[in-house]
XYZ file of C-alpha atoms in Angstrom:
604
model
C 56.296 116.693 238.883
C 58.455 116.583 235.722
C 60.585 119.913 234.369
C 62.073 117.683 231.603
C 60.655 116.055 228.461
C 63.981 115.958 226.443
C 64.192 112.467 224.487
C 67.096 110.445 223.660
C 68.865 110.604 220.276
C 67.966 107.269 218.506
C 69.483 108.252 214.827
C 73.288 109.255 214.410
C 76.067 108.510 211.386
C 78.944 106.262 212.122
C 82.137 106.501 209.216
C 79.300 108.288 207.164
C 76.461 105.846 207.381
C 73.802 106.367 209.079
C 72.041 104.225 211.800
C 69.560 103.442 214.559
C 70.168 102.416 218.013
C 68.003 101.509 220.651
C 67.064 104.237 222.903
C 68.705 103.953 226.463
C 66.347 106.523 228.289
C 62.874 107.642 227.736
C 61.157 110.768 228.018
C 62.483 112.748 230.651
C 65.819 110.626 231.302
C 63.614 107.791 232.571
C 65.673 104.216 232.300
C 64.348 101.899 229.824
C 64.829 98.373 231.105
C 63.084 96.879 228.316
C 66.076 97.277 226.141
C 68.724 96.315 228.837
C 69.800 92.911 229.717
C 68.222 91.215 232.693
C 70.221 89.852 235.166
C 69.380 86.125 234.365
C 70.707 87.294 230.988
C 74.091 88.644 232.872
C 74.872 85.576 234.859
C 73.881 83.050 231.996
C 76.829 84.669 229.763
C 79.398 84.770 232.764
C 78.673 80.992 233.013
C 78.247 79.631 229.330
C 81.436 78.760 227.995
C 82.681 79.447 224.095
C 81.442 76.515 221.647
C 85.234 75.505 219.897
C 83.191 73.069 217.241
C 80.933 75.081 215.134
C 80.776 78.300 217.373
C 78.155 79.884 219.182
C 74.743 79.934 217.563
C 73.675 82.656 215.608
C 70.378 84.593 217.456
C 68.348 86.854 215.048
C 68.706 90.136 214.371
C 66.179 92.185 216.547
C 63.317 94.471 214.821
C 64.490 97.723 213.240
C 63.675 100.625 215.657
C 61.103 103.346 214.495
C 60.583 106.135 216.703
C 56.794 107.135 217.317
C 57.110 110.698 215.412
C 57.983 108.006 211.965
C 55.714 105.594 212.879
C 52.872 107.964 213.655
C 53.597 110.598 211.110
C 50.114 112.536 209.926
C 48.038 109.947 211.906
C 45.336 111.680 213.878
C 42.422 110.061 215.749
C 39.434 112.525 215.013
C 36.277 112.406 217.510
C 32.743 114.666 216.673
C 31.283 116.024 219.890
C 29.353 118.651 220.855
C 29.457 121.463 224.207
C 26.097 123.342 225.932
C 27.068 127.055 226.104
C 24.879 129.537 228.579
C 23.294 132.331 227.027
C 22.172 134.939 229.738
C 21.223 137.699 227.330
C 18.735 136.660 225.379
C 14.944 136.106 225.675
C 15.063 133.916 222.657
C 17.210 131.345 223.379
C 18.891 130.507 227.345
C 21.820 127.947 226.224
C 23.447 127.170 222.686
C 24.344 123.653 221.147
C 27.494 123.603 219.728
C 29.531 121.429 217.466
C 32.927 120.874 217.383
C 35.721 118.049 216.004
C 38.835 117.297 218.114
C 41.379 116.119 216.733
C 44.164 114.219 218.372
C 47.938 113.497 217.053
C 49.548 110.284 217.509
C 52.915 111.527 216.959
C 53.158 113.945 219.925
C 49.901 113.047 221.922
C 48.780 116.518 221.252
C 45.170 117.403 220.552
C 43.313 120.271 219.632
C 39.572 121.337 218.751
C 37.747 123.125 215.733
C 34.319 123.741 215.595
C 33.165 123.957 211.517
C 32.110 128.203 210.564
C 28.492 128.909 210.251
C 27.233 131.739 208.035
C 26.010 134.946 209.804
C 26.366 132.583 213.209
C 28.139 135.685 214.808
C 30.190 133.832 216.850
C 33.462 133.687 216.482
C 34.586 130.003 215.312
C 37.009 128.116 213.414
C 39.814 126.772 216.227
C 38.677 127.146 219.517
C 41.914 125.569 221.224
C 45.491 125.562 219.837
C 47.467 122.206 218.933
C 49.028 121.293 222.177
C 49.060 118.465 224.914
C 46.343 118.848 227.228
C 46.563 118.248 231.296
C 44.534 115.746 232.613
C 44.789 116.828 236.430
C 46.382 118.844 238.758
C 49.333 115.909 239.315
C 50.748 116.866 235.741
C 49.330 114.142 234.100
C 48.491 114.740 230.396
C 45.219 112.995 228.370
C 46.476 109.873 225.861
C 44.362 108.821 223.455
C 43.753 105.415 225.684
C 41.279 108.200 227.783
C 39.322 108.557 225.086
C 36.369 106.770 223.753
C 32.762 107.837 221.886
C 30.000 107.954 224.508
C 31.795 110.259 227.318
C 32.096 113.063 228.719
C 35.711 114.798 228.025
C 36.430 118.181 230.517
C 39.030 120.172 228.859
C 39.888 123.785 230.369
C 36.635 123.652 232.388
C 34.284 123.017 229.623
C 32.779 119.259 229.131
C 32.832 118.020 225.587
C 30.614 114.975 224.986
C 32.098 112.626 222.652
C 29.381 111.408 220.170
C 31.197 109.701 217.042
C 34.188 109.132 215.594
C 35.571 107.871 211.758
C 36.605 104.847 210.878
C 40.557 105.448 211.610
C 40.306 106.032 214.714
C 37.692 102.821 215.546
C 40.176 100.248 213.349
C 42.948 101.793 215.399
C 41.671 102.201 219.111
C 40.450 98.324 218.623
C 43.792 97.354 217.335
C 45.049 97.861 220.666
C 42.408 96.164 222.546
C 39.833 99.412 223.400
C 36.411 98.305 222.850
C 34.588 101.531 220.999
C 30.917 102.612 222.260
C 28.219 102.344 220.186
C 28.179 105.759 218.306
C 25.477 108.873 219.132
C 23.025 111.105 217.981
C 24.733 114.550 217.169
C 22.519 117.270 219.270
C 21.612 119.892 217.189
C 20.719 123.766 218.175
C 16.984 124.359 218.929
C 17.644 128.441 218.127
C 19.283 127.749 214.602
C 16.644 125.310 214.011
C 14.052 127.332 215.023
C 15.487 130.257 212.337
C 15.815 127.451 209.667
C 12.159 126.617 209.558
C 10.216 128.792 206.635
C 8.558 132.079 207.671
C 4.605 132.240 208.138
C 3.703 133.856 205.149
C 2.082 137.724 205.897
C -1.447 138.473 204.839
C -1.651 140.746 201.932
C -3.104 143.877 202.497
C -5.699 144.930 199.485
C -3.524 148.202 198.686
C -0.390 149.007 197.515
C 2.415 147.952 199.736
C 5.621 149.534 199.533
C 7.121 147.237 201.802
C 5.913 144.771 199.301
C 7.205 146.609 196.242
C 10.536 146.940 197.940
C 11.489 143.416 198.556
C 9.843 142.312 194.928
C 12.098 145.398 193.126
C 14.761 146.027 195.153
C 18.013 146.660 193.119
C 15.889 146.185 190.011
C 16.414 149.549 188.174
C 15.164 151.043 184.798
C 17.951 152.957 182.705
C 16.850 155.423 180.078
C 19.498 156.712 177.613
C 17.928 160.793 177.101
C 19.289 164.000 175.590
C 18.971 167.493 177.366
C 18.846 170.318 175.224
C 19.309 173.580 177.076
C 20.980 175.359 173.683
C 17.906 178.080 174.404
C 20.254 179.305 177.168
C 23.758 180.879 176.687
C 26.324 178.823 175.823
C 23.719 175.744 175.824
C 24.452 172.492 174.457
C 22.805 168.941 173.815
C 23.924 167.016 177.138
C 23.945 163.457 176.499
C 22.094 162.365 180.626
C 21.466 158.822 181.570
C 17.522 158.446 183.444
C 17.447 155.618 186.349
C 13.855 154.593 187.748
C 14.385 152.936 190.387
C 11.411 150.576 190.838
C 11.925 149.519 194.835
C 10.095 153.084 195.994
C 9.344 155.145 192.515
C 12.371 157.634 192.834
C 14.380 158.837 189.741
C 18.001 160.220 189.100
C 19.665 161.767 186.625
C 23.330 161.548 185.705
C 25.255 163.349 182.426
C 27.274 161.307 180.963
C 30.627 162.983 180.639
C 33.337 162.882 178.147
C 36.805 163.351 178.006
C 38.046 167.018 177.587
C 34.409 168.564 177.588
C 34.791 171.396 179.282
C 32.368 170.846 181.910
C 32.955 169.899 185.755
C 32.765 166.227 186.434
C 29.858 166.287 188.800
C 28.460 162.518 189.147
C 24.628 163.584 189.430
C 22.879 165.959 187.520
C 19.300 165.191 189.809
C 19.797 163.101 193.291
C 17.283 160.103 193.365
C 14.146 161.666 194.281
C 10.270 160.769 193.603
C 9.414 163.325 190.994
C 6.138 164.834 190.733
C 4.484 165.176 187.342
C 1.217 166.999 188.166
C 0.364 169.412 190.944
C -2.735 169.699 192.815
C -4.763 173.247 192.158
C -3.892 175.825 195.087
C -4.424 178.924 195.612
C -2.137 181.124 194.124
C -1.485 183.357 196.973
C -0.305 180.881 199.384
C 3.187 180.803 199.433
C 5.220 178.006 198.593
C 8.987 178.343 197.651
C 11.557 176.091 199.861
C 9.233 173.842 201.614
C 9.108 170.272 200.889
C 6.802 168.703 198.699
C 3.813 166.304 200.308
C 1.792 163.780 198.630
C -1.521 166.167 199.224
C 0.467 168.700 196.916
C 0.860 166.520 194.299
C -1.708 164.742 191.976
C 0.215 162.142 190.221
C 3.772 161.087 190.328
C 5.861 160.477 187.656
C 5.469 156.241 187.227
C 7.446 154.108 184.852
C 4.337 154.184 182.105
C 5.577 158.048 181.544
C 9.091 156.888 180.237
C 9.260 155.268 176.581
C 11.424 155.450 173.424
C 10.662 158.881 171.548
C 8.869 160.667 174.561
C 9.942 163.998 176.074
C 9.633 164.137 179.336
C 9.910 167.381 181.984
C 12.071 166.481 185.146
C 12.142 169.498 187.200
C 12.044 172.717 184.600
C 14.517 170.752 182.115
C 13.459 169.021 179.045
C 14.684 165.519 178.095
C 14.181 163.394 174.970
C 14.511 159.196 176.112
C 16.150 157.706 172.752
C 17.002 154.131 173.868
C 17.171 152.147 177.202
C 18.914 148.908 178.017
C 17.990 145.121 177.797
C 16.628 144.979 181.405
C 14.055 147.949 180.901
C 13.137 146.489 177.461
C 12.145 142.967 179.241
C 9.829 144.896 182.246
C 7.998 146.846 179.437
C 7.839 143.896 177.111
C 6.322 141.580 180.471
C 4.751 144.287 181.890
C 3.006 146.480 179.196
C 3.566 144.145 176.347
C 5.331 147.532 174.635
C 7.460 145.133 171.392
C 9.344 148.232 169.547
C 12.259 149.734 171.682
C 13.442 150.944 167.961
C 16.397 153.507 169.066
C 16.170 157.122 167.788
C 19.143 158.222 166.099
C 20.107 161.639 168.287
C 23.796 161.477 166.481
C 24.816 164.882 165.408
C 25.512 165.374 161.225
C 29.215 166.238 160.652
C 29.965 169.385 160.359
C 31.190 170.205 157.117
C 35.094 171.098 157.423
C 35.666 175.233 157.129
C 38.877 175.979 155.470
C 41.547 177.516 157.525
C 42.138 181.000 156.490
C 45.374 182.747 157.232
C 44.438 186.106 158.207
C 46.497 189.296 156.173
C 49.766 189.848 157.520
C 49.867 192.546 160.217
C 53.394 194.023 159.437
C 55.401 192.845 162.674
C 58.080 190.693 161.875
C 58.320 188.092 159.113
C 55.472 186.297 157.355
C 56.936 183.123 158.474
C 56.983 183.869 162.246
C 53.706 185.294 162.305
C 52.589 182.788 160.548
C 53.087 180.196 163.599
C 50.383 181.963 165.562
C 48.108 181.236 163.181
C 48.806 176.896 162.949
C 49.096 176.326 166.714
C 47.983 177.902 170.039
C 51.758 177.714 171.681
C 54.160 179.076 168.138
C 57.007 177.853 167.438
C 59.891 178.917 165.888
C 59.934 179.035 162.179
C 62.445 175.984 160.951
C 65.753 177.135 159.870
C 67.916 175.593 157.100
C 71.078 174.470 159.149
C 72.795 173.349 156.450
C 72.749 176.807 154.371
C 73.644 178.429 157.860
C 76.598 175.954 158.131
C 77.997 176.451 154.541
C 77.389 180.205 154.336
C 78.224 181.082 157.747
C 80.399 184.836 158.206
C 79.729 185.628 154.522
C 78.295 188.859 153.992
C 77.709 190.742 150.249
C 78.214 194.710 151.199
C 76.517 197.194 149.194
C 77.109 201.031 149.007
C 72.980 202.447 148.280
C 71.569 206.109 148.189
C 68.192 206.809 149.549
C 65.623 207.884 146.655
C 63.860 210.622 148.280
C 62.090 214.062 146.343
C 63.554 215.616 150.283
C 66.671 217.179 149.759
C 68.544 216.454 152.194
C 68.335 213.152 151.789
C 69.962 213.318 148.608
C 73.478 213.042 149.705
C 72.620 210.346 152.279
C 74.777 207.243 151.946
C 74.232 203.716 153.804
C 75.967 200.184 153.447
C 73.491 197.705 152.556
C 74.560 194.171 153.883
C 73.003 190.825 152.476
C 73.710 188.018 155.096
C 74.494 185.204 152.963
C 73.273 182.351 156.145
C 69.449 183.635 156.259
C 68.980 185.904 153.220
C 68.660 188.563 155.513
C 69.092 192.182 154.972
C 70.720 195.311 157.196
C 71.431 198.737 156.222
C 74.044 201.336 157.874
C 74.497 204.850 157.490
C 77.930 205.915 158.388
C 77.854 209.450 160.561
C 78.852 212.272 158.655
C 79.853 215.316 160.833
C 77.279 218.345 160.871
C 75.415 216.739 158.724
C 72.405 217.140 160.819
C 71.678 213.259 160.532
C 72.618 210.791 163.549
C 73.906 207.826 161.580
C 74.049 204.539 162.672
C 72.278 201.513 162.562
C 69.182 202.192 159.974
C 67.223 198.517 159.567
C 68.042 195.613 161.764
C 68.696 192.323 160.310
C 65.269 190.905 158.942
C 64.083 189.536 155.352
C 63.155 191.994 152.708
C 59.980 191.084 150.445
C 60.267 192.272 146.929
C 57.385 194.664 145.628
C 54.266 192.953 144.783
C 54.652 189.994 146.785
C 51.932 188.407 149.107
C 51.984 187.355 152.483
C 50.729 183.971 151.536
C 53.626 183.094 149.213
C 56.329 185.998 150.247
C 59.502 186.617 147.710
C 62.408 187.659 149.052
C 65.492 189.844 147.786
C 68.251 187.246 146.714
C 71.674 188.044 145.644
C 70.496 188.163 141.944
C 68.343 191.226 142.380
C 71.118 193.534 143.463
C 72.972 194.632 140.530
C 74.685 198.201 140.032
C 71.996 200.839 139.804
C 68.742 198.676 140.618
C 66.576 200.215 142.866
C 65.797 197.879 145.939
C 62.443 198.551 148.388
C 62.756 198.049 151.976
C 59.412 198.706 153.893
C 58.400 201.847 151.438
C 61.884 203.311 151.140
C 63.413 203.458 147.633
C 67.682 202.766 147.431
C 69.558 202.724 144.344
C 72.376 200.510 144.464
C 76.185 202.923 143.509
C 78.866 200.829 144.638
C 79.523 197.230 146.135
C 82.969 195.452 147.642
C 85.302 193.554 145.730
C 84.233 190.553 147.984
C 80.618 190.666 145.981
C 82.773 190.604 142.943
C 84.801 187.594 143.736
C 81.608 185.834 145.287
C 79.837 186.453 142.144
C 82.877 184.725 139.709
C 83.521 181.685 141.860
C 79.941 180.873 141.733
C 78.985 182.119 138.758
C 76.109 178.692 137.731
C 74.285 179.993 140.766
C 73.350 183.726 139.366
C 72.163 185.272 136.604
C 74.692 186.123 133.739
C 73.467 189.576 134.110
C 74.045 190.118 137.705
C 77.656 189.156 137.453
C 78.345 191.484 134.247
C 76.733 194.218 136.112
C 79.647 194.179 138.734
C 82.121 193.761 136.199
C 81.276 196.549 134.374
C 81.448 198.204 137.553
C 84.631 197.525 138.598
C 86.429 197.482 135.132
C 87.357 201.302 135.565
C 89.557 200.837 138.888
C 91.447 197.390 137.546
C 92.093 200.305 134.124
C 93.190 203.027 136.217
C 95.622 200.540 138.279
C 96.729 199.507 135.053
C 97.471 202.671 133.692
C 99.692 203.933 136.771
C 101.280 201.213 136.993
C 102.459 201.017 133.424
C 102.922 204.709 132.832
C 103.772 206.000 135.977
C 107.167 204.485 137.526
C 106.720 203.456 140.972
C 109.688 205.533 142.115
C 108.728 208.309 140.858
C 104.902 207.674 142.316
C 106.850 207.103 145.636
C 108.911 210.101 145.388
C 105.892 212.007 144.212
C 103.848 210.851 147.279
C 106.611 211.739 149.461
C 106.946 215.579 148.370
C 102.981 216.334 148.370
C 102.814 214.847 152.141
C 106.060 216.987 153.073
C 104.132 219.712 151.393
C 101.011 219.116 153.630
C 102.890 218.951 156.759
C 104.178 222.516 156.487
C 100.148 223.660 156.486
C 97.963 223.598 159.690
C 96.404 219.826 160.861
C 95.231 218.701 158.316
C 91.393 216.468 158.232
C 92.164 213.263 155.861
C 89.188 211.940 156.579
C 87.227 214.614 155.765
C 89.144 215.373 152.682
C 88.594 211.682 151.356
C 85.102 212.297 151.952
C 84.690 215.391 149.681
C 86.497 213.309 146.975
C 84.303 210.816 147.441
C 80.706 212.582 147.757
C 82.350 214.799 144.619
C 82.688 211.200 142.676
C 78.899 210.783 142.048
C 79.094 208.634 139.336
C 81.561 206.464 141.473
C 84.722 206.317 138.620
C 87.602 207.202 140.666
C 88.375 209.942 138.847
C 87.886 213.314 139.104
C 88.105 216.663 136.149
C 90.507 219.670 136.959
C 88.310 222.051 138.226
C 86.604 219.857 140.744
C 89.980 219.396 141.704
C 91.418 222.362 142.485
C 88.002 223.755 143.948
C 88.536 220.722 146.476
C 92.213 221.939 147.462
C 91.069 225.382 147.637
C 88.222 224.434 150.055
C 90.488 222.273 152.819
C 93.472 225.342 152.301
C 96.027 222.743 149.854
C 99.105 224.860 148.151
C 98.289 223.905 144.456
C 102.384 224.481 143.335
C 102.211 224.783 139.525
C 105.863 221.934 139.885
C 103.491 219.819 141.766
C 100.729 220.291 139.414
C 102.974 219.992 136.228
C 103.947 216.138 137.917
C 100.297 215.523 139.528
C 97.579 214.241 136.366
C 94.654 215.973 135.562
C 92.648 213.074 136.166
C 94.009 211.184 139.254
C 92.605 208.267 141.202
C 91.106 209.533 144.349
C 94.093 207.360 146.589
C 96.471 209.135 144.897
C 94.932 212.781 145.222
């Protein structure tokens, strides 16, 4: 028994060339005499002496070793036979014939077998036995392809294999080395799978209608109707666009809508599951009850049958109304072969365009700006109106302050006074009113910052108050109230000068003439008036002041102020001295010799 089937290296390199030698030992570790010397061939080189003349002669170099893997590289001897499998199961059929190749390799005596795949065989084929060497007995031996032959009987694994044929490769090469080949055999075929190949006894047609008959002549032959179900009688109805199969294998019909992207309706594949469809009803008495009990064929009269479905007809499927405009090339051939019907003209079931209604902004509702309500209007999800960056960029922290009194016929509102703030970045608008003390009025923050529309203006094409329109003694409207414009800062003033191309000549005169009574008064005091004698002045009334009780100068500077209607700065005698008499001032007739009848308001 042999545990070893190593072989001997017969290729190797030598100072980097590579080269053959003859193998010592075979398969195994087996000694190979054949490529040893004999002993005759020992003892006739002790004795032969060396030639001195013209030297020993030259013997010829010996055949160039191959090894069998090289020389028998993808050369396979290939045999068709044929096995008898039992069948125990079956009363049809009590063995099985089958066919197989085996195929065996030269280069490592190693054989295996394949029997060819059958169609619906059910058996499982394709390689019945992996490549391998096969034992021949129990003594280890293993089959070589000198065992094998056409015309015997080959047992492999318990299972006899009868060798019927082989090709022509393997006859040229088994003669080649001296086998004589068999004559070849008949290749036994199956009886069962010859039996199932012979044609079917044809069935006698009975005289009426088969449905059997109909379903092997029709089957997967359908009849597709393109239809259009109106149900706009109901609420919220529409026209649903439905596709009609007949199928013609058993007379059953279904109906699918046809759905479209972003309809609104669920995606439910079938509108009617395939059903036979009944088209007239048999008369009954009306007082027998029928409500959720199948439908019979002694119920029903007729059934609907592919005659009822054409191009143009409305047809009733279950309580719903359809109208069949086209159908497709297979449907047009059966009624063309079958009913010799020649117009499948399709009906035009297209809706008309609509005729485009123009979008009409609704009135503006009074919350916010136009522009922001406006957005609900153009999309479902507003956005933000756009804002001009740039303008916000250039014009950013610059602010026109305006001093305005309320028009109002109530009088109390008369002496109400607010600071009226344009915000340069937005042309937007906020007005103040700063507290005055038992006034009765809570000052404070009177309009938020929001866009002002003049008088007049429409929602649809709003115009806003711009620098331009505030001038000294226009009246501006915000939301209904009425302010007259008394007094702005120096900043306006300055604004107004450096960019004087951007506003109206009369705009910017209007704040000059405004302010052209301070810059005369400054003037004045300064030339007429020393400043150390102002200083000194100064200096004795406030000395004068601090001998009286605490005194309000806040207060004070707002009499003076509210007294100023006209805004001038200056202020008459009398008004004057009513004033000190008022908040409890000494009026010292040295003080009043030095003091001016008409002082600026600082100074008094």
């Amino acid at each position: 028994q042999k545990t070893s089937f190593h072989r001997c290296q017969t290729m190797d390199f030598k100072n980097g060339y590579a080269f053959f030698r003859l193998p010592r030992e075979g398969v195994g570790g087996e000694t190979l005499f054949a490529n040893q010397l004999s002993q005759d061939e020992l003892d006739d080189l002790c004795t032969k002496g060396a030639t001195l003349t013209y030297g020993q002669v030259k013997r010829p170099a010996p055949s160039r070793f191959t090894p069998a893997f090289v020389a028998y590289d993808k050369k396979v001897l290939k045999f068709d036979a044929y096995f008898m499998e039992e069948v125990a199961i079956s009363a049809e059929e009590h063995y099985r014939i089958r066919q197989v190749g085996i195929y065996y390799y030269l280069e490592d005596d190693s054989m295996c077998i394949i029997e060819p795949k059958v169609k619906n065989s059910g058996l499982l084929q394709g390689k019945l036995m992996r490549r391998h060497r096969v034992p021949k007995n129990v003594h280890g031996d293993y089959y070589h392809w000198k065992d094998l032959n056409v015309g015997i009987d080959l047992t492999i694994y318990g299972r006899t294999y009868r060798l019927v044929n082989c090709d022509s490769f393997t006859k040229v090469f088994l003669e080649s080395q001296g086998i004589v080949v068999n004559p070849p055999e008949e290749l036994v075929s199956d009886p069962y799978t010859e039996q199932r190949q012979m044609p079917v006894q044809k069935r006698i047609v009975p005289t009426g209608p088969d449905p059997f008959r109909q379903f092997l002549a029709y089957d997967t032959k359908v009849l597709r109707f393109y239809a259009i179900w109106d149900d706009t009688n109901c609420a919220f109805g529409d026209h649903h666009p439905c596709i009609i199969h007949y199928f013609l294998a058993d007379d059953t019909v279904e109906v699918r809508e046809v759905h479209k992207r972003n309809d609104g309706r669920d995606p439910f594949p079938v509108l009617m599951r395939r059903q036979r469809l009944p088209k007239i009803f048999v008369d009954k008495n009306k007082n027998f009850p029928s409500c959720v009990l199948e439908i019979t064929d002694h119920e029903v009269q007729e059934w609907y049958s592919p005659k009822d479905f054409a191009i143009g007809k409305t047809v009733t499927l279950l309580g719903r109304t359809f109208f069949i405009y086209d159908c497709d090339k297979f449907t047009q051939d059966f009624y063309r072969e079958k009913y010799g019907i020649t117009d499948f003209q399709p009906v035009d079931v297209n809706k008309k365009p609509l005729e485009k209604v123009p979008q009409v902004i609704p009135p503006y509702n009074g919350f916010g700006i136009p522009e922001d309500s406006l957005q609900n209007c153009l999309s479902l999800f507003p956005k933000p109106p756009r804002k001009d960056i740039i303008k916000m960029l250039e014009n950013n922290l610059k602010v026109l302050r305006y001093q305005v009194a309320l028009e109002s016929p109530v009088p109390e509102d008369k002496n109400r006074r607010f600071i009226l703030s344009y915000f340069l970045a937005d042309d937007t608008i906020s007005i103040y009113e700063p507290p005055v003390r038992n006034s009765g009025i809570t000052g404070g923050k009177y309009l938020r910052r929001t866009k002002v529309t003049k008088p007049g203006s429409t929602p649809e094409n709003p115009i806003y108050y711009e620098p331009s329109d505030f001038t000294i003694g226009s009246t501006i409207e915000v939301f209904g109230h009425r302010f007259i414009i008394t007094d702005a800062d120096e900043y306006v003033l300055n604004y107004l000068e450096r960019n004087a191309e951007s506003f109206p000549e009369a705009t910017v005169q209007s704040i000059r003439d405004h302010f052209l009574p301070r810059k005369v008064v400054v003037e004045t005091t300064s030339s007429g008036f020393p400043k150390k004698d102002l200083d000194d002045l100064i200096v004795e009334v406030q000395k004068e002041l601090k001998l009286q009780e605490p005194f309000n100068t806040r207060q004070f500077h707002e009499a003076f102020h509210h007294c100023d209607t006209e805004g001038s700065g200056f202020l008459d005698k009398t008004r004057f001295l009513t004033l000190c008499d008022r908040f409890n001032i000494p009026t010292s007739t040295i003080l009043l010799k030095k003091v001016r009848w008409k002082g600026c308001c600082a100074c008094g």
